[in-house]
PDB file of C-alpha atoms in Angstrom:
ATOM      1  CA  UNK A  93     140.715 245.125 143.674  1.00  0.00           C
ATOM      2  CA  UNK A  94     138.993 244.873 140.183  1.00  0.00           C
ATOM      3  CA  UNK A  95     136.299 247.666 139.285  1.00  0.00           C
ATOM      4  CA  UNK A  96     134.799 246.225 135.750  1.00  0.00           C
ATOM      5  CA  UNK A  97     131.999 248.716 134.208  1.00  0.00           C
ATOM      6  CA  UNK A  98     130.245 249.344 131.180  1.00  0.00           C
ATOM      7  CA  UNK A  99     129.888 253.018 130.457  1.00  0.00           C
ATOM      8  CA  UNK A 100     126.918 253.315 128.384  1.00  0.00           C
ATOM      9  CA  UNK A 101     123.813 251.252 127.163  1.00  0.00           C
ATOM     10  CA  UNK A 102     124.601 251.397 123.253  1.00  0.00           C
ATOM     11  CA  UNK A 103     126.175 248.666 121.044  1.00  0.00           C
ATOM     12  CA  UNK A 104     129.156 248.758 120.478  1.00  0.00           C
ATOM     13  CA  UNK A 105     130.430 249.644 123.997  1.00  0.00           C
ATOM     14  CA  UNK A 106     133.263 250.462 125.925  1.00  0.00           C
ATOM     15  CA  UNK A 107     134.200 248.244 129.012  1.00  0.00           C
ATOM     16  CA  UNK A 108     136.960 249.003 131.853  1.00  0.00           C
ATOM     17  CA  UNK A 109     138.695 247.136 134.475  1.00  0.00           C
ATOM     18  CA  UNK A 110     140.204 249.148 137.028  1.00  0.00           C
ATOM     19  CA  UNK A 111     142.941 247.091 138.979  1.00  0.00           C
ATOM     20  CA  UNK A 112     144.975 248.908 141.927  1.00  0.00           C
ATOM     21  CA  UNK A 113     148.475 246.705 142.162  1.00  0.00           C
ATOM     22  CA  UNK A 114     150.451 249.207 144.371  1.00  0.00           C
ATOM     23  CA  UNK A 115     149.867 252.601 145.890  1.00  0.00           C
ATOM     24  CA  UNK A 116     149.503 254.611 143.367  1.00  0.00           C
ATOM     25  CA  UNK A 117     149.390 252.667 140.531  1.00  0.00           C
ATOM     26  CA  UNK A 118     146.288 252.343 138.552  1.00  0.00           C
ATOM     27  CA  UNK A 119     145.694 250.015 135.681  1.00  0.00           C
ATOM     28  CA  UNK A 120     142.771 250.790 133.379  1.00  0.00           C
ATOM     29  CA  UNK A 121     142.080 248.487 130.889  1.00  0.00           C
ATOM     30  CA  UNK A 122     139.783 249.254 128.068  1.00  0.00           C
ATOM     31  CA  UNK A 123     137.222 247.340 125.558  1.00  0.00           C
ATOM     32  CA  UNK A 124     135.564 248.648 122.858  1.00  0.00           C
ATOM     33  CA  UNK A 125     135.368 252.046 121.551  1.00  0.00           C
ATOM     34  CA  UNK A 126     137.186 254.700 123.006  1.00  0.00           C
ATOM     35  CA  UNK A 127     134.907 257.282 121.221  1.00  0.00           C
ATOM     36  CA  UNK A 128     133.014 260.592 121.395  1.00  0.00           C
ATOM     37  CA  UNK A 129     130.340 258.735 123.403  1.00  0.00           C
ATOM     38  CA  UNK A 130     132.218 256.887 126.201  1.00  0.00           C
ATOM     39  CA  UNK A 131     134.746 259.303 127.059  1.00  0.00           C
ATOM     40  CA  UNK A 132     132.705 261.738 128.975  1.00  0.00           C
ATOM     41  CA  UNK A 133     131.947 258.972 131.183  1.00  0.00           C
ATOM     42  CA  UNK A 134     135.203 257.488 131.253  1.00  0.00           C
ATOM     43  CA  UNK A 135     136.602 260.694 132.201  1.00  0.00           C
ATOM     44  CA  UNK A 136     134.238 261.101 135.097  1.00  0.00           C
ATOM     45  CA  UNK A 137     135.045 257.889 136.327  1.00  0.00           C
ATOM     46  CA  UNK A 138     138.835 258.852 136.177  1.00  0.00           C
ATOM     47  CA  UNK A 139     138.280 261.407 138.994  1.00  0.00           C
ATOM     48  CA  UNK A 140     136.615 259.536 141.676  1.00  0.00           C
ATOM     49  CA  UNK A 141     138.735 258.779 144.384  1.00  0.00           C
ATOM     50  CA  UNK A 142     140.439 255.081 143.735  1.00  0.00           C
ATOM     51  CA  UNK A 143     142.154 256.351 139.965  1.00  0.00           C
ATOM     52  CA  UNK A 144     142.159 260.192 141.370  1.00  0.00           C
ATOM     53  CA  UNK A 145     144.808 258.981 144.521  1.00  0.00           C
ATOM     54  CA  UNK A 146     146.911 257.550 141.583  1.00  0.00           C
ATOM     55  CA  UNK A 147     149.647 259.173 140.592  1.00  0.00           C
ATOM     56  CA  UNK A 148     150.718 256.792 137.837  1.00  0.00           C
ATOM     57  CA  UNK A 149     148.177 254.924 135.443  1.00  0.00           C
ATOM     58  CA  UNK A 150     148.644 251.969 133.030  1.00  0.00           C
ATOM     59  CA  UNK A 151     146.014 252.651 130.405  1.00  0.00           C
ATOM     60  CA  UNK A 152     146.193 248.834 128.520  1.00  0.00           C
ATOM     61  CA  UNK A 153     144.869 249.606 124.934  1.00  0.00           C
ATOM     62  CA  UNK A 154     145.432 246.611 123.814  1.00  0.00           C
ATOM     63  CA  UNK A 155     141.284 245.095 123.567  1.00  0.00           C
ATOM     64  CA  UNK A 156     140.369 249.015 122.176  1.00  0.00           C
ATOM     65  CA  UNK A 157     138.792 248.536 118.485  1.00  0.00           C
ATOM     66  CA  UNK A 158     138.767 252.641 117.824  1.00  0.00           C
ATOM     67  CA  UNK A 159     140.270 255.671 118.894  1.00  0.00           C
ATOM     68  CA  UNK A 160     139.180 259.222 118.043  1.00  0.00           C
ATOM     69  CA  UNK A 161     140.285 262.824 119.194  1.00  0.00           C
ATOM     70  CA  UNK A 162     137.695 262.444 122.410  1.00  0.00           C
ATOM     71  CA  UNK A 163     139.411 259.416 123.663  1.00  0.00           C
ATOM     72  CA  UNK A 164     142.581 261.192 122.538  1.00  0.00           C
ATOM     73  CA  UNK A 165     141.709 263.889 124.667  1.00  0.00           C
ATOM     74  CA  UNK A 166     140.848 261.846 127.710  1.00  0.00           C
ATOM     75  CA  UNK A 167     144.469 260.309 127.689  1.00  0.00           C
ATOM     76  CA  UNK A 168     146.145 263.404 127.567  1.00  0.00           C
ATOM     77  CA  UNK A 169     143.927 265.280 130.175  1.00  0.00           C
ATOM     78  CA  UNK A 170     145.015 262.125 132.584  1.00  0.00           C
ATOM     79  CA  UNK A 171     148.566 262.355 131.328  1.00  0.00           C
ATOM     80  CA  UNK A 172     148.536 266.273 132.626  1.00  0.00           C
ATOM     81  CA  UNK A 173     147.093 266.003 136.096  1.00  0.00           C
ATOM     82  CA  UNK A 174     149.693 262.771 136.379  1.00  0.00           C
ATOM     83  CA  UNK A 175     152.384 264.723 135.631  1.00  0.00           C
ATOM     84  CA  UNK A 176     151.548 267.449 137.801  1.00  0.00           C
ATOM     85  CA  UNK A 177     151.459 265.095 140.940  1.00  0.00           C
ATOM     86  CA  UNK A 178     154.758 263.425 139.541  1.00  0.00           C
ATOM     87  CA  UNK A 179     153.634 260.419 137.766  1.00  0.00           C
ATOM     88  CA  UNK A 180     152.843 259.269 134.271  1.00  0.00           C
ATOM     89  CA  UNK A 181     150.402 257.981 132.463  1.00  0.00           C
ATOM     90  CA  UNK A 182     151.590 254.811 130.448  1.00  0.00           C
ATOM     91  CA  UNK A 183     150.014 253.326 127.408  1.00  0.00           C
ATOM     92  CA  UNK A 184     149.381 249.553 126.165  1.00  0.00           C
ATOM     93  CA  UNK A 185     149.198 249.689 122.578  1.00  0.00           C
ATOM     94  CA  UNK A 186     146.046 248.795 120.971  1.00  0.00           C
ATOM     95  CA  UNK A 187     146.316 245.061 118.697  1.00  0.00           C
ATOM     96  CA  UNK A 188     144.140 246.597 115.783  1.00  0.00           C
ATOM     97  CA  UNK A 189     146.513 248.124 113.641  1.00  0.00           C
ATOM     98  CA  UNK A 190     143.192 250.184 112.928  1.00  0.00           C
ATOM     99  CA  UNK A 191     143.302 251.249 116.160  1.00  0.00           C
ATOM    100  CA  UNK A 192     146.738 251.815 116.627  1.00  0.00           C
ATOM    101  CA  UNK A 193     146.408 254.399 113.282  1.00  0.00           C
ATOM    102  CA  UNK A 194     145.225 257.788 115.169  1.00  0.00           C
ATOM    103  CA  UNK A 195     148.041 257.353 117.628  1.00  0.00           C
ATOM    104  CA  UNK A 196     150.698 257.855 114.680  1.00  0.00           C
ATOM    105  CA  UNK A 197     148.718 259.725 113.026  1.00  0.00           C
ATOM    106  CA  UNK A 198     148.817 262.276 115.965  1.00  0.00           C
ATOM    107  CA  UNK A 199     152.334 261.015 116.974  1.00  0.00           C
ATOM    108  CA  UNK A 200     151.045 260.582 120.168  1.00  0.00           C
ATOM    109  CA  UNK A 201     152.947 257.096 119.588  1.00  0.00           C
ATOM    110  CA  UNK A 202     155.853 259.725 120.213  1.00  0.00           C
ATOM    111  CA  UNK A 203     154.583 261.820 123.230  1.00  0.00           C
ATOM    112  CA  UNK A 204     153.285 259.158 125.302  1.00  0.00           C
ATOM    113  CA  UNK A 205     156.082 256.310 126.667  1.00  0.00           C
ATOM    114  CA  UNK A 206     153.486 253.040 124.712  1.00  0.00           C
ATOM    115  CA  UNK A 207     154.275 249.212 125.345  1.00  0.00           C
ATOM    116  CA  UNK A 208     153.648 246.649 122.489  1.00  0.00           C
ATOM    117  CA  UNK A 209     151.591 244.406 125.291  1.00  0.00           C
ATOM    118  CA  UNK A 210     150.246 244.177 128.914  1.00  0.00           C
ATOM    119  CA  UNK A 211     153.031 242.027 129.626  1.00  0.00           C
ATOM    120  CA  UNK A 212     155.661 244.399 129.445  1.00  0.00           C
TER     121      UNK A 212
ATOM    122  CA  UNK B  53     118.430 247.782 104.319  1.00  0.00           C
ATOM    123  CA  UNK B  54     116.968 249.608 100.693  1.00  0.00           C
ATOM    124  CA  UNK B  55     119.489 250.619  97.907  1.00  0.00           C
ATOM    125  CA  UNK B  56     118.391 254.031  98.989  1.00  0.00           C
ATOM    126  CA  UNK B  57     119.462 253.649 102.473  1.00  0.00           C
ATOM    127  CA  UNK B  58     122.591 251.718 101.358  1.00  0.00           C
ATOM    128  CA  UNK B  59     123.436 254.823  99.406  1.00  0.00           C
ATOM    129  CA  UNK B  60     122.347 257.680 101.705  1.00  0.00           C
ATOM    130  CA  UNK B  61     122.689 257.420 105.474  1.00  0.00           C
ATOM    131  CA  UNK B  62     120.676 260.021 107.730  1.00  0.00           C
ATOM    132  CA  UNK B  63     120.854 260.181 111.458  1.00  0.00           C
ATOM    133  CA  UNK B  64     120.602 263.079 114.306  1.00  0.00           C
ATOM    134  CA  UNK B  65     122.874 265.404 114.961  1.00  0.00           C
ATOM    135  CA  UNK B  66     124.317 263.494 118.255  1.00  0.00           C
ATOM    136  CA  UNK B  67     127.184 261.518 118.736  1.00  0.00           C
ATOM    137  CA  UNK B  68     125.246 258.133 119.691  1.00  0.00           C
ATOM    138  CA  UNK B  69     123.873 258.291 115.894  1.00  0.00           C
ATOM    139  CA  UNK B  70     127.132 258.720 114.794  1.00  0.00           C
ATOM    140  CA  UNK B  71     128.339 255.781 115.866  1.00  0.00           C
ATOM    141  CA  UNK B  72     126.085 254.434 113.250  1.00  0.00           C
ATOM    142  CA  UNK B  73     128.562 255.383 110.146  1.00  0.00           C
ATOM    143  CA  UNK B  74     131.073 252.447 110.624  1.00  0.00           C
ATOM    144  CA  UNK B  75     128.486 249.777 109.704  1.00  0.00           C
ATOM    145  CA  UNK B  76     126.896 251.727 107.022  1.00  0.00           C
ATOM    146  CA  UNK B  77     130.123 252.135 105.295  1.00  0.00           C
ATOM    147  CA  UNK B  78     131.342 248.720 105.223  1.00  0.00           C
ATOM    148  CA  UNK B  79     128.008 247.850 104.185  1.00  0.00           C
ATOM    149  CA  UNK B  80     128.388 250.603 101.417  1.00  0.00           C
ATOM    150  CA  UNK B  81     132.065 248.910 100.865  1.00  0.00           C
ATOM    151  CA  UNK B  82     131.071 245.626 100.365  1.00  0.00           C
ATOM    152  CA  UNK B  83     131.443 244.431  96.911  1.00  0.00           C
ATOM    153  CA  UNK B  84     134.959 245.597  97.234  1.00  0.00           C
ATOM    154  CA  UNK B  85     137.777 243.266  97.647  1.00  0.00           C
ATOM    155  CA  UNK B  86     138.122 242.220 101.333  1.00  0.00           C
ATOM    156  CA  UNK B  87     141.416 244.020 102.103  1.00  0.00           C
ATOM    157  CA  UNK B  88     140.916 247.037 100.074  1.00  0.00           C
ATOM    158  CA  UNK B  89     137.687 247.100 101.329  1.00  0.00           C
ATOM    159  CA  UNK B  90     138.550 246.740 105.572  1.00  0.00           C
ATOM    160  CA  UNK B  91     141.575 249.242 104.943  1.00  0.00           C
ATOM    161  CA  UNK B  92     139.330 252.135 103.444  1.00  0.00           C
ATOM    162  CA  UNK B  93     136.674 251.278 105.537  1.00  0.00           C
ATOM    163  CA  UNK B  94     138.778 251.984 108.754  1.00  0.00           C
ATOM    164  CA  UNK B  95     140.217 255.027 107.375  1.00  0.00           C
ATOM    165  CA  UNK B  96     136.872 256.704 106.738  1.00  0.00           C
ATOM    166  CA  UNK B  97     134.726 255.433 109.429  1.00  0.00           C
ATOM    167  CA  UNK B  98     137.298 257.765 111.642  1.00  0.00           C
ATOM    168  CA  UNK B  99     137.824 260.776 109.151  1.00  0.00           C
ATOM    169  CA  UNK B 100     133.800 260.774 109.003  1.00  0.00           C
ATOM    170  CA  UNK B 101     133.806 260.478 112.361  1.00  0.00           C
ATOM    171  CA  UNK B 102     135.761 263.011 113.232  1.00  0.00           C
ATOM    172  CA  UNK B 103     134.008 265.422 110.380  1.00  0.00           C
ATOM    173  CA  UNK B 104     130.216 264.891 111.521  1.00  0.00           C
ATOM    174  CA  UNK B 105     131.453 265.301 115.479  1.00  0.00           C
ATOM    175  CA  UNK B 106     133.069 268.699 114.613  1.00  0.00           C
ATOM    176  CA  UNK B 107     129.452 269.303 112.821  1.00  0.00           C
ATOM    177  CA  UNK B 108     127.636 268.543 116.409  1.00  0.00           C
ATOM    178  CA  UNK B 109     130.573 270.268 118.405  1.00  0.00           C
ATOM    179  CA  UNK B 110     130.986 273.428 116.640  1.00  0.00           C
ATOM    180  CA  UNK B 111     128.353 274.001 113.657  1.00  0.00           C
ATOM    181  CA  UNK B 112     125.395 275.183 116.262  1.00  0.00           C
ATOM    182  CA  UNK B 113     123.043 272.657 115.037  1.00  0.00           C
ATOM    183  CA  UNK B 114     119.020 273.531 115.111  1.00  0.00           C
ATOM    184  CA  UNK B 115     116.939 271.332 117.277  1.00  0.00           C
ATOM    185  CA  UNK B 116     116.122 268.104 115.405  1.00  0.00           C
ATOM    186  CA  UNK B 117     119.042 268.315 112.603  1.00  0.00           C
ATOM    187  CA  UNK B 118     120.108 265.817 110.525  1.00  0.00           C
ATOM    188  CA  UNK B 119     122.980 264.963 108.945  1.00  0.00           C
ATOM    189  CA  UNK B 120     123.187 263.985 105.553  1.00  0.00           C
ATOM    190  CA  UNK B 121     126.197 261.128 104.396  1.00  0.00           C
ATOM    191  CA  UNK B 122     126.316 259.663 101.064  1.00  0.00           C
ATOM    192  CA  UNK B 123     128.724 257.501  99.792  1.00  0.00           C
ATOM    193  CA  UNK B 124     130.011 257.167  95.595  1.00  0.00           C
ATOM    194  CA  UNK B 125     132.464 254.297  94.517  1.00  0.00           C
ATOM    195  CA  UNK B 126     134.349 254.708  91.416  1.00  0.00           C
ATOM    196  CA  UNK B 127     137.052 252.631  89.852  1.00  0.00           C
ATOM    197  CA  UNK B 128     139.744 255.093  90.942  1.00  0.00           C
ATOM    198  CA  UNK B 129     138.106 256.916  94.390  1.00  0.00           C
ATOM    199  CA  UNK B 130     135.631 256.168  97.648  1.00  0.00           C
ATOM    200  CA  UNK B 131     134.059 259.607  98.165  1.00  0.00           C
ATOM    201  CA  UNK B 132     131.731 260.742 100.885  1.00  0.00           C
ATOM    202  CA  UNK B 133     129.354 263.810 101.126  1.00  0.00           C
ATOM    203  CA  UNK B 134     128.570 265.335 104.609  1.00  0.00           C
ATOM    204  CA  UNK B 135     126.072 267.610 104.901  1.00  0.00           C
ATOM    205  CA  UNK B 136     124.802 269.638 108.264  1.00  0.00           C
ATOM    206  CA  UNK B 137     122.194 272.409 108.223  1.00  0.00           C
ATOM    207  CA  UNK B 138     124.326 274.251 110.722  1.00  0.00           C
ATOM    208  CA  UNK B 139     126.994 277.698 111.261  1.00  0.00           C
ATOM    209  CA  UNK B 140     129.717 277.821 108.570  1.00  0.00           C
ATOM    210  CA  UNK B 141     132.787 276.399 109.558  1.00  0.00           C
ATOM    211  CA  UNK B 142     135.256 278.787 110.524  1.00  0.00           C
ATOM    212  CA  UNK B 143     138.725 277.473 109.732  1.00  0.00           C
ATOM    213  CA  UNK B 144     140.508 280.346 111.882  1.00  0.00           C
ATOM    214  CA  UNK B 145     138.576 279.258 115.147  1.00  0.00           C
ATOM    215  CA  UNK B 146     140.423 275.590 114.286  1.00  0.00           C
ATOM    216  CA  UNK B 147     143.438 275.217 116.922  1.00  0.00           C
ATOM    217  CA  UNK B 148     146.609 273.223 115.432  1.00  0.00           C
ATOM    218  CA  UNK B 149     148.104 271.322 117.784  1.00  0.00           C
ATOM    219  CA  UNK B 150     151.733 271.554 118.191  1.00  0.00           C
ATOM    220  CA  UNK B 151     154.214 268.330 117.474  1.00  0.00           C
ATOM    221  CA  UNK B 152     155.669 267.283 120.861  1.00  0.00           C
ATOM    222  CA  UNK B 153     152.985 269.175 122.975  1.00  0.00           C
ATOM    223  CA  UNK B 154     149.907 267.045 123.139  1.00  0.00           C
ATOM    224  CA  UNK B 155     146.682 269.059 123.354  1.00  0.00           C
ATOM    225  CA  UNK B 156     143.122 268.537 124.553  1.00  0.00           C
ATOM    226  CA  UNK B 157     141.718 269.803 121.714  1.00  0.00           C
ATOM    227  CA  UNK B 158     142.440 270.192 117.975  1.00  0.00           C
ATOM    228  CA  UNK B 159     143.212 266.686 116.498  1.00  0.00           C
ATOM    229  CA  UNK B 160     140.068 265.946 115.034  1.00  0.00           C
ATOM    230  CA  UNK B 161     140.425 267.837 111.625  1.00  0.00           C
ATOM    231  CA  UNK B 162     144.121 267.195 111.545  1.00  0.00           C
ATOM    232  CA  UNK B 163     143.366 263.279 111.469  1.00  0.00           C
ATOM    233  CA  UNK B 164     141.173 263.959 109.068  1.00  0.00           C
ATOM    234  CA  UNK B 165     143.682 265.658 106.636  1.00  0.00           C
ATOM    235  CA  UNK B 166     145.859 262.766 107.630  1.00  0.00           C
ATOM    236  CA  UNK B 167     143.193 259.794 106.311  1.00  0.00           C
ATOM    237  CA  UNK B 168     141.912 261.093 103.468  1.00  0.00           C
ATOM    238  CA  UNK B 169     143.261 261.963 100.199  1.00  0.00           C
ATOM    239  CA  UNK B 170     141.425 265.147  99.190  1.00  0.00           C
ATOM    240  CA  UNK B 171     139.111 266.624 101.528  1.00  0.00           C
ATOM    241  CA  UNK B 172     136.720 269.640 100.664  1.00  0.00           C
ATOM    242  CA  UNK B 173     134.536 272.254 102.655  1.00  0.00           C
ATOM    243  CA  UNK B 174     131.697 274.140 100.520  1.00  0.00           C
ATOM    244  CA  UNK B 175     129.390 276.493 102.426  1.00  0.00           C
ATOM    245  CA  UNK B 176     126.277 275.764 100.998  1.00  0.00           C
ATOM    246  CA  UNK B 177     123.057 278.901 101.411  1.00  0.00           C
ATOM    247  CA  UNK B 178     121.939 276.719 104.710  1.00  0.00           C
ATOM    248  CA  UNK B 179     124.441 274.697 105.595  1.00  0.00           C
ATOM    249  CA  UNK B 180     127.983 272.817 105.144  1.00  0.00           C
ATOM    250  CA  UNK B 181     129.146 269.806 102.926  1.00  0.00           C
ATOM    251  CA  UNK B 182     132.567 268.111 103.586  1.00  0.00           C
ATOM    252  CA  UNK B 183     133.642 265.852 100.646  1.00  0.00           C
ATOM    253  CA  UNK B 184     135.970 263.114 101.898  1.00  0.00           C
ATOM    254  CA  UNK B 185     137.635 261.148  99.220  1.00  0.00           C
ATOM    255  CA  UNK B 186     140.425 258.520  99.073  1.00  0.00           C
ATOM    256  CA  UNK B 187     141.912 256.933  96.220  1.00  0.00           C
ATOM    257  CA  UNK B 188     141.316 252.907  95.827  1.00  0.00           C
ATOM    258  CA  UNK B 189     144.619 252.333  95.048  1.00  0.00           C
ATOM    259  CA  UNK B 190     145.814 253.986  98.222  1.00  0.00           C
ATOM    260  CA  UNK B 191     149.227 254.646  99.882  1.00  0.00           C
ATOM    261  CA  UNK B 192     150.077 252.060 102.819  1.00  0.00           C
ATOM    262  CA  UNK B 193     151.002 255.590 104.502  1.00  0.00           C
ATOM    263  CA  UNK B 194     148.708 258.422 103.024  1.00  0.00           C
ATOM    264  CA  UNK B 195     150.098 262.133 103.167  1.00  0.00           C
ATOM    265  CA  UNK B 196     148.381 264.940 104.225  1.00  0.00           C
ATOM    266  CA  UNK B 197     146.182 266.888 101.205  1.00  0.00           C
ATOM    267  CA  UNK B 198     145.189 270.801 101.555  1.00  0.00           C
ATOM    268  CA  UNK B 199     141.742 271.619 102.301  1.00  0.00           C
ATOM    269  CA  UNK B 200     139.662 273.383  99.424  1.00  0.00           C
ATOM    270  CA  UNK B 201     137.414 275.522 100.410  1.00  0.00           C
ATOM    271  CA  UNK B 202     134.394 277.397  98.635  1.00  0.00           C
ATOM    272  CA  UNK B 203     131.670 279.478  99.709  1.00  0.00           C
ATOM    273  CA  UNK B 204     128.608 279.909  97.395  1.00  0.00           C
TER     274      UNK B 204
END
């Protein structure tokens, strides 16, 4: 099952896939800016039921062109109410070194278990 | 776009307008060599960022405010001016997040001490101004500079 969405009207944007491999499993994949702007809807997407059922998410980073502390914020309320179930949220990390920047800044490059591509 | 528009960038006090400082500074950034020029870009499209959303998060802006960004180039620095007509910033009510423990809240100022190489809050008689400046020959890996802070 693939979910793809835009979350708002502006340019630039951020698009999602959503992709359901096993029970449980979630993988969210991400273009575009992961910013003030798109992560109130992102969140609210996280908690309908498909992602919500999902103990452990793949969030792949890798097509993300900029990160701030709102889509920082997103990641680690997800990581939380993963944990709490007994899952995980994994990362992809993003291929802009630009992007890739606020996660070491924040060493959340440390905190959260990140793979260099989807394919791992 | 005018020289004066090139040089001073206004927009609302929302977060859709502030996705509008990324192209204005690498428009502002232009004549600088490619590399120097996409590498400070990057790093101060996000500390601005993060400096004008705490403005709209936390300074209690009036109906209608703008925010004020201006940009100087020098031989030796990239500075940029933020001003908001809002509260004063409160550095006490700022909540530093813990290594190891990852928070909802708290990173934005931290990233911005993290991006920039000196970074300055005045309170001004109606309003704030955040001075954001990083050196042009800049660290691959820059450290983190105090904040100075003045009140008139």
């Amino acid at each position: 099952m693939t979910d793809v969405f835009t979350l708002d009207d502006s340019q630039p944007t951020l698009s999602a896939s959503l992709t359901f491999p096993a029970t449980g499993l979630a993988i969210v994949a991400l273009t575009g800016r992961l910013d003030a702007v798109a992560a109130p809807e992102l969140r609210l997407r996280l908690t309908e039921a498909d992602v919500a059922g999902c103990a452990n998410v793949v969030f792949d980073l890798s097509a993300v062109t900029f990160v701030d502390s709102a889509g920082l914020a997103v990641l680690v309320w997800l990581r939380r109410r993963c944990r709490a179930e007994g899952g995980d949220v994994v990362l992809v990390s993003p291929d802009l070194v630009d992007a890739m920047r606020v996660f070491r800044l924040t060493q959340f490059d440390q905190v959260f278990r990140m793979l260099p591509d989807s394919a791992s | 776009m005018t020289p004066a528009e090139r040089d001073e960038l206004v927009i609302e006090g929302d977060s859709l307008a502030i996705r509008r400082i990324g192209p204005w500074l690498r428009d502002r950034l232009d004549g600088l060599p490619a590399d120097e020029a996409g590498e400070i870009a990057a790093r101060l499209e996000l500390a601005v960022h993060e400096v004008a959303m705490n403005m709209v998060d936390h300074a209690r802006l009036p109906a209608s405010a703008l925010l004020r960004f201006r940009a100087a180039i020098t031989d030796t620095v990239v500075e940029v001016s933020v001003t908001d007509p809002g509260e004063p910033f409160d550095p006490d009510t700022e909540k530093t997040p813990t290594a190891g423990t990852p928070q909802e809240r708290g990173y934005g100022l931290m990233i911005v001490r993290k991006l920039v190489d000196h970074l300055e809050y005045t309170r001004l008689d109606a309003g704030n101004e955040w001075i954001l400046r990083v050196n042009r020959t800049s660290p691959a890996d820059p450290g983190t500079p105090e904040v100075s802070s003045t009140h008139d």
